[in-house]
């Protein structure tokens, strides 16, 4: 004997399938959300540990420049490849605490503005710091990245700012991450 259901054929089956699909999607969304949150908390906790493990050392020094040379390549006047080379003494409380020097090479010319790539090494009693950045010549301040060092600074990173460049008032502030 064949029995027939009243109403639409298969409606209860379709509703069951829709409910199962909705439940599966809800579970998938919940699991994805939990995984994403665990990942975010793991990254945030790793970032949170970094400042505690790394200490910031601040050095504030004056700079006494003592030697300077400018190499003017052909064509005469400002051109790509021209180089400034300089050296000086790092001073703290009126006494020399280190020496340093570096060079800036012209890499771009825009009218009177010369963009240079600068490399500086500063040697202190505890080791040396190496720095690098771009600088538009004539501007009074320069921010540089600490790219490494030696001795106590062998794993150093951070930033260095120079002010009043190539003047008797030149000074530097290094924020060194250890």
PDB file of C-alpha atoms in Angstrom:
ATOM      1  CA  UNK A   1       0.000   0.000   0.000  1.00  0.00           C
ATOM      2  CA  UNK A   2       1.256   3.420  -0.936  1.00  0.00           C
ATOM      3  CA  UNK A   3       0.674   6.289   1.394  1.00  0.00           C
ATOM      4  CA  UNK A   4       0.870   9.910   0.381  1.00  0.00           C
ATOM      5  CA  UNK A   5       1.815  12.785   2.481  1.00  0.00           C
ATOM      6  CA  UNK A   6      -0.472  15.700   2.513  1.00  0.00           C
ATOM      7  CA  UNK A   7       0.887  19.061   1.424  1.00  0.00           C
ATOM      8  CA  UNK A   8       4.096  19.644  -0.485  1.00  0.00           C
ATOM      9  CA  UNK A   9       6.199  16.617  -1.105  1.00  0.00           C
ATOM     10  CA  UNK A  10       9.667  16.829   0.560  1.00  0.00           C
ATOM     11  CA  UNK A  11       9.111  20.020   2.586  1.00  0.00           C
ATOM     12  CA  UNK A  12      10.101  18.450   5.923  1.00  0.00           C
ATOM     13  CA  UNK A  13      13.242  16.996   4.291  1.00  0.00           C
ATOM     14  CA  UNK A  14      14.189  20.374   2.776  1.00  0.00           C
ATOM     15  CA  UNK A  15      13.641  22.147   6.121  1.00  0.00           C
ATOM     16  CA  UNK A  16      15.815  19.555   7.841  1.00  0.00           C
ATOM     17  CA  UNK A  17      18.559  20.016   5.222  1.00  0.00           C
ATOM     18  CA  UNK A  18      18.362  23.828   5.553  1.00  0.00           C
ATOM     19  CA  UNK A  19      18.550  23.574   9.341  1.00  0.00           C
ATOM     20  CA  UNK A  20      21.532  21.196   9.105  1.00  0.00           C
ATOM     21  CA  UNK A  21      23.279  23.528   6.636  1.00  0.00           C
ATOM     22  CA  UNK A  22      22.626  26.554   8.886  1.00  0.00           C
ATOM     23  CA  UNK A  23      23.923  24.652  11.915  1.00  0.00           C
ATOM     24  CA  UNK A  24      27.025  23.521  10.024  1.00  0.00           C
ATOM     25  CA  UNK A  25      27.731  27.074   8.813  1.00  0.00           C
ATOM     26  CA  UNK A  26      27.243  28.439  12.335  1.00  0.00           C
ATOM     27  CA  UNK A  27      29.676  25.870  13.737  1.00  0.00           C
ATOM     28  CA  UNK A  28      32.196  26.644  10.983  1.00  0.00           C
ATOM     29  CA  UNK A  29      31.903  30.385  11.666  1.00  0.00           C
ATOM     30  CA  UNK A  30      32.313  29.862  15.431  1.00  0.00           C
ATOM     31  CA  UNK A  31      35.368  27.645  14.955  1.00  0.00           C
ATOM     32  CA  UNK A  32      36.905  30.138  12.507  1.00  0.00           C
ATOM     33  CA  UNK A  33      36.282  32.978  14.944  1.00  0.00           C
ATOM     34  CA  UNK A  34      37.902  31.065  17.800  1.00  0.00           C
ATOM     35  CA  UNK A  35      40.951  30.215  15.662  1.00  0.00           C
ATOM     36  CA  UNK A  36      41.293  33.843  14.544  1.00  0.00           C
ATOM     37  CA  UNK A  37      41.039  35.120  18.129  1.00  0.00           C
ATOM     38  CA  UNK A  38      43.614  32.630  19.349  1.00  0.00           C
ATOM     39  CA  UNK A  39      45.948  33.811  16.569  1.00  0.00           C
ATOM     40  CA  UNK A  40      45.390  37.482  17.448  1.00  0.00           C
ATOM     41  CA  UNK A  41      46.011  36.860  21.145  1.00  0.00           C
ATOM     42  CA  UNK A  42      49.151  34.859  20.338  1.00  0.00           C
ATOM     43  CA  UNK A  43      50.526  37.670  18.152  1.00  0.00           C
ATOM     44  CA  UNK A  44      49.578  40.353  20.680  1.00  0.00           C
ATOM     45  CA  UNK A  45      51.148  38.456  23.550  1.00  0.00           C
ATOM     46  CA  UNK A  46      54.344  37.975  21.523  1.00  0.00           C
ATOM     47  CA  UNK A  47      54.396  41.719  20.767  1.00  0.00           C
ATOM     48  CA  UNK A  48      53.677  42.499  24.397  1.00  0.00           C
ATOM     49  CA  UNK A  49      56.760  40.521  25.450  1.00  0.00           C
ATOM     50  CA  UNK A  50      59.096  42.424  23.109  1.00  0.00           C
ATOM     51  CA  UNK A  51      59.311  45.763  25.004  1.00  0.00           C
ATOM     52  CA  UNK A  52      59.878  43.966  28.301  1.00  0.00           C
ATOM     53  CA  UNK A  53      62.773  41.952  26.881  1.00  0.00           C
ATOM     54  CA  UNK A  54      64.328  44.856  24.970  1.00  0.00           C
ATOM     55  CA  UNK A  55      65.554  47.896  26.814  1.00  0.00           C
ATOM     56  CA  UNK A  56      65.930  51.375  25.349  1.00  0.00           C
ATOM     57  CA  UNK A  57      69.189  53.191  25.963  1.00  0.00           C
ATOM     58  CA  UNK A  58      69.266  56.910  25.172  1.00  0.00           C
ATOM     59  CA  UNK A  59      72.511  58.691  24.263  1.00  0.00           C
ATOM     60  CA  UNK A  60      72.519  62.481  23.901  1.00  0.00           C
ATOM     61  CA  UNK A  61      75.781  63.847  22.536  1.00  0.00           C
ATOM     62  CA  UNK A  62      77.253  66.885  20.832  1.00  0.00           C
ATOM     63  CA  UNK A  63      79.264  66.497  17.655  1.00  0.00           C
ATOM     64  CA  UNK A  64      82.493  68.354  16.916  1.00  0.00           C
ATOM     65  CA  UNK A  65      83.239  67.972  13.217  1.00  0.00           C
ATOM     66  CA  UNK A  66      86.950  68.013  12.441  1.00  0.00           C
ATOM     67  CA  UNK A  67      87.417  66.847   8.847  1.00  0.00           C
ATOM     68  CA  UNK A  68      85.278  67.273   5.760  1.00  0.00           C
ATOM     69  CA  UNK A  69      85.778  66.644   2.040  1.00  0.00           C
ATOM     70  CA  UNK A  70      83.537  66.936  -0.991  1.00  0.00           C
ATOM     71  CA  UNK A  71      84.278  64.916  -4.107  1.00  0.00           C
ATOM     72  CA  UNK A  72      82.767  66.625  -7.158  1.00  0.00           C
ATOM     73  CA  UNK A  73      82.491  64.154 -10.025  1.00  0.00           C
ATOM     74  CA  UNK A  74      82.052  65.236 -13.640  1.00  0.00           C
ATOM     75  CA  UNK A  75      80.123  67.158 -14.732  1.00  0.00           C
ATOM     76  CA  UNK A  76      81.303  70.025 -12.544  1.00  0.00           C
ATOM     77  CA  UNK A  77      78.723  71.060  -9.951  1.00  0.00           C
ATOM     78  CA  UNK A  78      76.092  68.908  -8.261  1.00  0.00           C
ATOM     79  CA  UNK A  79      75.710  65.557 -10.011  1.00  0.00           C
ATOM     80  CA  UNK A  80      74.866  61.940  -9.222  1.00  0.00           C
ATOM     81  CA  UNK A  81      77.670  60.208  -7.343  1.00  0.00           C
ATOM     82  CA  UNK A  82      79.146  63.342  -5.729  1.00  0.00           C
ATOM     83  CA  UNK A  83      80.174  62.426  -2.195  1.00  0.00           C
ATOM     84  CA  UNK A  84      80.555  64.197   1.151  1.00  0.00           C
ATOM     85  CA  UNK A  85      82.951  62.545   3.621  1.00  0.00           C
ATOM     86  CA  UNK A  86      83.289  63.718   7.218  1.00  0.00           C
ATOM     87  CA  UNK A  87      84.530  62.795  10.684  1.00  0.00           C
ATOM     88  CA  UNK A  88      84.253  64.156  14.175  1.00  0.00           C
ATOM     89  CA  UNK A  89      84.261  63.621  17.920  1.00  0.00           C
ATOM     90  CA  UNK A  90      81.250  62.661  20.035  1.00  0.00           C
ATOM     91  CA  UNK A  91      81.163  64.889  23.136  1.00  0.00           C
ATOM     92  CA  UNK A  92      79.408  64.473  26.491  1.00  0.00           C
ATOM     93  CA  UNK A  93      79.739  67.085  29.252  1.00  0.00           C
ATOM     94  CA  UNK A  94      82.629  68.760  27.435  1.00  0.00           C
ATOM     95  CA  UNK A  95      84.779  65.645  26.979  1.00  0.00           C
ATOM     96  CA  UNK A  96      85.267  63.295  24.044  1.00  0.00           C
ATOM     97  CA  UNK A  97      83.453  59.971  24.465  1.00  0.00           C
ATOM     98  CA  UNK A  98      83.871  58.606  20.959  1.00  0.00           C
ATOM     99  CA  UNK A  99      84.676  59.215  17.316  1.00  0.00           C
ATOM    100  CA  UNK A 100      82.698  58.800  14.198  1.00  0.00           C
ATOM    101  CA  UNK A 101      82.394  59.540  10.573  1.00  0.00           C
ATOM    102  CA  UNK A 102      80.645  58.712   7.419  1.00  0.00           C
ATOM    103  CA  UNK A 103      79.703  59.699   3.933  1.00  0.00           C
ATOM    104  CA  UNK A 104      76.702  60.881   1.971  1.00  0.00           C
ATOM    105  CA  UNK A 105      76.485  60.179  -1.759  1.00  0.00           C
ATOM    106  CA  UNK A 106      74.168  62.147  -4.061  1.00  0.00           C
ATOM    107  CA  UNK A 107      71.503  59.791  -5.442  1.00  0.00           C
ATOM    108  CA  UNK A 108      68.868  62.268  -6.719  1.00  0.00           C
ATOM    109  CA  UNK A 109      68.814  65.892  -7.850  1.00  0.00           C
ATOM    110  CA  UNK A 110      65.691  68.034  -7.944  1.00  0.00           C
ATOM    111  CA  UNK A 111      66.695  71.607  -8.687  1.00  0.00           C
ATOM    112  CA  UNK A 112      68.756  72.796  -5.713  1.00  0.00           C
ATOM    113  CA  UNK A 113      67.670  69.861  -3.507  1.00  0.00           C
ATOM    114  CA  UNK A 114      70.222  67.043  -3.394  1.00  0.00           C
ATOM    115  CA  UNK A 115      69.034  63.756  -1.926  1.00  0.00           C
ATOM    116  CA  UNK A 116      71.885  61.740  -0.503  1.00  0.00           C
ATOM    117  CA  UNK A 117      72.214  58.278   0.975  1.00  0.00           C
ATOM    118  CA  UNK A 118      74.188  58.559   4.199  1.00  0.00           C
ATOM    119  CA  UNK A 119      76.133  55.947   6.182  1.00  0.00           C
ATOM    120  CA  UNK A 120      77.635  56.815   9.564  1.00  0.00           C
ATOM    121  CA  UNK A 121      79.591  54.789  12.105  1.00  0.00           C
ATOM    122  CA  UNK A 122      80.023  56.084  15.656  1.00  0.00           C
ATOM    123  CA  UNK A 123      82.590  54.324  17.826  1.00  0.00           C
ATOM    124  CA  UNK A 124      82.152  54.586  21.600  1.00  0.00           C
ATOM    125  CA  UNK A 125      84.001  52.847  24.453  1.00  0.00           C
ATOM    126  CA  UNK A 126      81.452  50.016  24.535  1.00  0.00           C
ATOM    127  CA  UNK A 127      81.406  49.383  20.779  1.00  0.00           C
ATOM    128  CA  UNK A 128      80.256  50.980  17.561  1.00  0.00           C
ATOM    129  CA  UNK A 129      76.873  51.896  16.090  1.00  0.00           C
ATOM    130  CA  UNK A 130      76.156  51.895  12.370  1.00  0.00           C
ATOM    131  CA  UNK A 131      73.442  54.105  10.899  1.00  0.00           C
ATOM    132  CA  UNK A 132      71.879  54.668   7.486  1.00  0.00           C
ATOM    133  CA  UNK A 133      69.267  56.919   5.858  1.00  0.00           C
ATOM    134  CA  UNK A 134      68.402  59.309   3.065  1.00  0.00           C
ATOM    135  CA  UNK A 135      68.951  63.041   3.647  1.00  0.00           C
ATOM    136  CA  UNK A 136      68.101  66.117   1.635  1.00  0.00           C
ATOM    137  CA  UNK A 137      71.245  68.236   2.000  1.00  0.00           C
ATOM    138  CA  UNK A 138      70.720  71.548   3.733  1.00  0.00           C
ATOM    139  CA  UNK A 139      67.935  70.391   6.041  1.00  0.00           C
ATOM    140  CA  UNK A 140      68.835  70.915   9.683  1.00  0.00           C
ATOM    141  CA  UNK A 141      67.823  67.503  10.999  1.00  0.00           C
ATOM    142  CA  UNK A 142      68.384  63.928   9.949  1.00  0.00           C
ATOM    143  CA  UNK A 143      66.700  60.752  11.211  1.00  0.00           C
ATOM    144  CA  UNK A 144      68.684  57.555  10.731  1.00  0.00           C
ATOM    145  CA  UNK A 145      68.036  53.868  11.347  1.00  0.00           C
ATOM    146  CA  UNK A 146      70.495  52.012  13.545  1.00  0.00           C
ATOM    147  CA  UNK A 147      71.403  49.062  11.357  1.00  0.00           C
ATOM    148  CA  UNK A 148      73.747  47.260  13.765  1.00  0.00           C
ATOM    149  CA  UNK A 149      76.935  47.608  15.718  1.00  0.00           C
ATOM    150  CA  UNK A 150      79.714  45.892  17.615  1.00  0.00           C
ATOM    151  CA  UNK A 151      80.541  45.166  21.259  1.00  0.00           C
ATOM    152  CA  UNK A 152      77.662  46.064  23.596  1.00  0.00           C
ATOM    153  CA  UNK A 153      75.774  47.280  20.505  1.00  0.00           C
ATOM    154  CA  UNK A 154      76.139  44.064  18.451  1.00  0.00           C
ATOM    155  CA  UNK A 155      72.364  43.464  18.365  1.00  0.00           C
ATOM    156  CA  UNK A 156      71.351  47.132  18.473  1.00  0.00           C
ATOM    157  CA  UNK A 157      68.431  48.557  16.534  1.00  0.00           C
ATOM    158  CA  UNK A 158      66.690  51.885  16.918  1.00  0.00           C
ATOM    159  CA  UNK A 159      66.800  55.450  15.621  1.00  0.00           C
ATOM    160  CA  UNK A 160      69.198  58.366  15.738  1.00  0.00           C
ATOM    161  CA  UNK A 161      68.362  62.027  15.145  1.00  0.00           C
ATOM    162  CA  UNK A 162      70.960  64.646  14.247  1.00  0.00           C
ATOM    163  CA  UNK A 163      70.242  68.402  14.528  1.00  0.00           C
ATOM    164  CA  UNK A 164      72.109  71.495  13.322  1.00  0.00           C
ATOM    165  CA  UNK A 165      74.182  69.396  10.943  1.00  0.00           C
ATOM    166  CA  UNK A 166      77.636  70.734  10.012  1.00  0.00           C
ATOM    167  CA  UNK A 167      77.396  73.609  12.489  1.00  0.00           C
ATOM    168  CA  UNK A 168      79.186  74.180  15.820  1.00  0.00           C
ATOM    169  CA  UNK A 169      75.862  73.325  17.531  1.00  0.00           C
ATOM    170  CA  UNK A 170      75.469  69.874  15.943  1.00  0.00           C
ATOM    171  CA  UNK A 171      73.989  67.316  18.338  1.00  0.00           C
ATOM    172  CA  UNK A 172      72.686  63.771  18.226  1.00  0.00           C
ATOM    173  CA  UNK A 173      70.168  61.687  20.173  1.00  0.00           C
ATOM    174  CA  UNK A 174      70.283  57.900  19.787  1.00  0.00           C
ATOM    175  CA  UNK A 175      67.458  55.670  21.036  1.00  0.00           C
ATOM    176  CA  UNK A 176      69.048  52.219  21.028  1.00  0.00           C
ATOM    177  CA  UNK A 177      67.037  49.027  21.477  1.00  0.00           C
ATOM    178  CA  UNK A 178      69.052  46.227  23.109  1.00  0.00           C
TER     179      UNK A 178
END
